[in-house]
Amino acid sequence: MLTDAEERLVQDVLEVGEVIERDTFEFMIEEGLPAEELRILGSDGSAETAIESLESRGLVTTERVEETVRDSSSPEESILIPGTDFERVERRYVYFTDELEARYRE
């Protein structure tokens, strides 16, 4: 059984996932998304709580991944400004599990 916040998080991810031409659960199991992007879905702080709750029960996994990103105030400006710097950042990725998919579909 999922809590309301957990179910809302999964529903929000599935709604956003409708734009990709791929099963959203498959995508989230194989590739995941940065936790920062999932927090946008729950702007009231509920997404982070749901992620932690789901992780504690083994329904999602998280992994720290180091990525290279543009260091600028906006993507538009970084393209226009020559010599825009890049920086290495560590992001926490969230991955759904098969068990989460099964529980959600119950």
C-alpha positions as a LaTeX table, in Angstrom:
\begin{tabular}{lrrr}
\hline
Residue & $x$ (\AA) & $y$ (\AA) & $z$ (\AA) \\
\hline
Met1 & 0.00 & 0.00 & 0.00 \\
Leu2 & 1.30 & 3.44 & $-0.93$ \\
Thr3 & 0.72 & 6.59 & 1.10 \\
Asp4 & $-1.10$ & 9.49 & $-0.54$ \\
Ala5 & 2.18 & 11.42 & $-1.01$ \\
Glu6 & 3.91 & 8.38 & $-2.54$ \\
Glu7 & 1.02 & 7.70 & $-4.88$ \\
Arg8 & 0.90 & 11.38 & $-5.88$ \\
Leu9 & 4.63 & 11.33 & $-6.67$ \\
Val10 & 4.27 & 8.24 & $-8.88$ \\
Gln11 & 1.18 & 9.71 & $-10.60$ \\
Asp12 & 3.01 & 12.99 & $-11.26$ \\
Val13 & 5.99 & 11.14 & $-12.76$ \\
Leu14 & 3.67 & 9.07 & $-14.95$ \\
Glu15 & 1.86 & 12.21 & $-16.15$ \\
Val16 & 5.12 & 13.91 & $-17.06$ \\
Gly17 & 6.31 & 10.66 & $-18.64$ \\
Glu18 & 3.47 & 10.70 & $-21.16$ \\
Val19 & 5.60 & 12.98 & $-23.37$ \\
Ile20 & 8.27 & 10.33 & $-23.87$ \\
Glu21 & 7.54 & 7.55 & $-26.30$ \\
Arg22 & 8.44 & 4.86 & $-23.80$ \\
Asp23 & 6.85 & 3.16 & $-20.81$ \\
Thr24 & 7.46 & 5.51 & $-17.88$ \\
Phe25 & 7.96 & 2.73 & $-15.34$ \\
Glu26 & 10.53 & 1.10 & $-17.66$ \\
Phe27 & 12.32 & 4.46 & $-18.02$ \\
Met28 & 12.33 & 5.12 & $-14.27$ \\
Ile29 & 13.57 & 1.59 & $-13.50$ \\
Glu30 & 16.39 & 1.71 & $-16.06$ \\
Glu31 & 17.42 & 5.39 & $-16.22$ \\
Gly32 & 15.79 & 7.24 & $-13.32$ \\
Leu33 & 15.67 & 10.97 & $-12.79$ \\
Pro34 & 17.56 & 13.39 & $-10.56$ \\
Ala35 & 15.81 & 13.91 & $-7.24$ \\
Glu36 & 15.94 & 17.68 & $-7.86$ \\
Glu37 & 13.64 & 17.26 & $-10.85$ \\
Leu38 & 11.23 & 15.13 & $-8.85$ \\
Arg39 & 11.15 & 17.75 & $-6.09$ \\
Ile40 & 9.68 & 20.21 & $-8.59$ \\
Leu41 & 6.63 & 17.94 & $-8.82$ \\
Gly42 & 6.07 & 18.19 & $-5.08$ \\
Ser43 & 6.85 & 21.85 & $-4.51$ \\
Asp44 & 5.35 & 21.58 & $-1.04$ \\
Gly45 & 8.17 & 19.28 & 0.07 \\
Ser46 & 6.10 & 16.12 & $-0.21$ \\
Ala47 & 8.22 & 14.64 & $-3.03$ \\
Glu48 & 11.37 & 14.38 & $-0.89$ \\
Thr49 & 9.40 & 12.83 & 1.96 \\
Ala50 & 7.81 & 10.35 & $-0.46$ \\
Ile51 & 11.20 & 9.46 & $-1.97$ \\
Glu52 & 12.69 & 8.81 & 1.47 \\
Ser53 & 9.68 & 6.73 & 2.52 \\
Leu54 & 9.73 & 4.68 & $-0.68$ \\
Glu55 & 13.49 & 4.15 & $-0.39$ \\
Ser56 & 13.20 & 2.97 & 3.22 \\
Arg57 & 10.83 & 0.24 & 2.03 \\
Gly58 & 12.93 & $-0.73$ & $-1.00$ \\
Leu59 & 10.42 & 0.60 & $-3.53$ \\
Val60 & 12.88 & 3.08 & $-5.04$ \\
Thr61 & 16.64 & 3.14 & $-5.06$ \\
Thr62 & 18.90 & 6.17 & $-5.19$ \\
Glu63 & 22.41 & 6.60 & $-6.49$ \\
Arg64 & 24.80 & 9.53 & $-6.45$ \\
Val65 & 26.03 & 10.36 & $-9.97$ \\
Glu66 & 28.65 & 12.92 & $-10.91$ \\
Glu67 & 27.76 & 14.94 & $-14.03$ \\
Thr68 & 29.21 & 17.84 & $-15.99$ \\
Val69 & 26.85 & 20.80 & $-16.35$ \\
Arg70 & 27.03 & 24.34 & $-17.67$ \\
Asp71 & 27.69 & 26.90 & $-14.97$ \\
Ser72 & 25.45 & 29.80 & $-15.92$ \\
Ser73 & 22.27 & 31.50 & $-14.82$ \\
Ser74 & 20.21 & 30.15 & $-17.72$ \\
Pro75 & 20.66 & 27.75 & $-20.67$ \\
Glu76 & 19.96 & 30.58 & $-23.14$ \\
Glu77 & 22.73 & 32.73 & $-21.70$ \\
Ser78 & 25.23 & 29.87 & $-21.60$ \\
Ile79 & 24.81 & 29.34 & $-25.34$ \\
Leu80 & 25.24 & 33.03 & $-26.12$ \\
Ile81 & 28.18 & 33.73 & $-23.83$ \\
Pro82 & 31.52 & 32.49 & $-25.19$ \\
Gly83 & 33.70 & 30.74 & $-22.67$ \\
Thr84 & 30.85 & 29.60 & $-20.43$ \\
Asp85 & 32.31 & 27.39 & $-17.75$ \\
Phe86 & 31.34 & 23.84 & $-17.01$ \\
Glu87 & 31.35 & 22.32 & $-13.57$ \\
Arg88 & 31.11 & 18.86 & $-12.05$ \\
Val89 & 28.13 & 18.32 & $-9.81$ \\
Glu90 & 26.90 & 15.36 & $-7.84$ \\
Arg91 & 23.24 & 14.54 & $-8.30$ \\
Arg92 & 21.12 & 11.99 & $-6.51$ \\
Tyr93 & 19.21 & 9.88 & $-9.04$ \\
Val94 & 15.98 & 8.11 & $-8.10$ \\
Tyr95 & 15.06 & 4.79 & $-9.72$ \\
Phe96 & 11.74 & 3.00 & $-9.43$ \\
Thr97 & 11.71 & $-0.74$ & $-8.72$ \\
Asp98 & 9.58 & $-3.52$ & $-10.19$ \\
Glu99 & 7.98 & $-3.87$ & $-6.76$ \\
Leu100 & 6.85 & $-0.22$ & $-6.83$ \\
Glu101 & 5.27 & $-0.76$ & $-10.23$ \\
Ala102 & 3.44 & $-3.85$ & $-8.96$ \\
Arg103 & 2.16 & $-2.07$ & $-5.84$ \\
Tyr104 & 1.10 & 0.99 & $-7.81$ \\
Arg105 & $-0.84$ & $-1.10$ & $-10.30$ \\
Glu106 & $-2.71$ & $-3.00$ & $-7.53$ \\
\hline
\end{tabular}
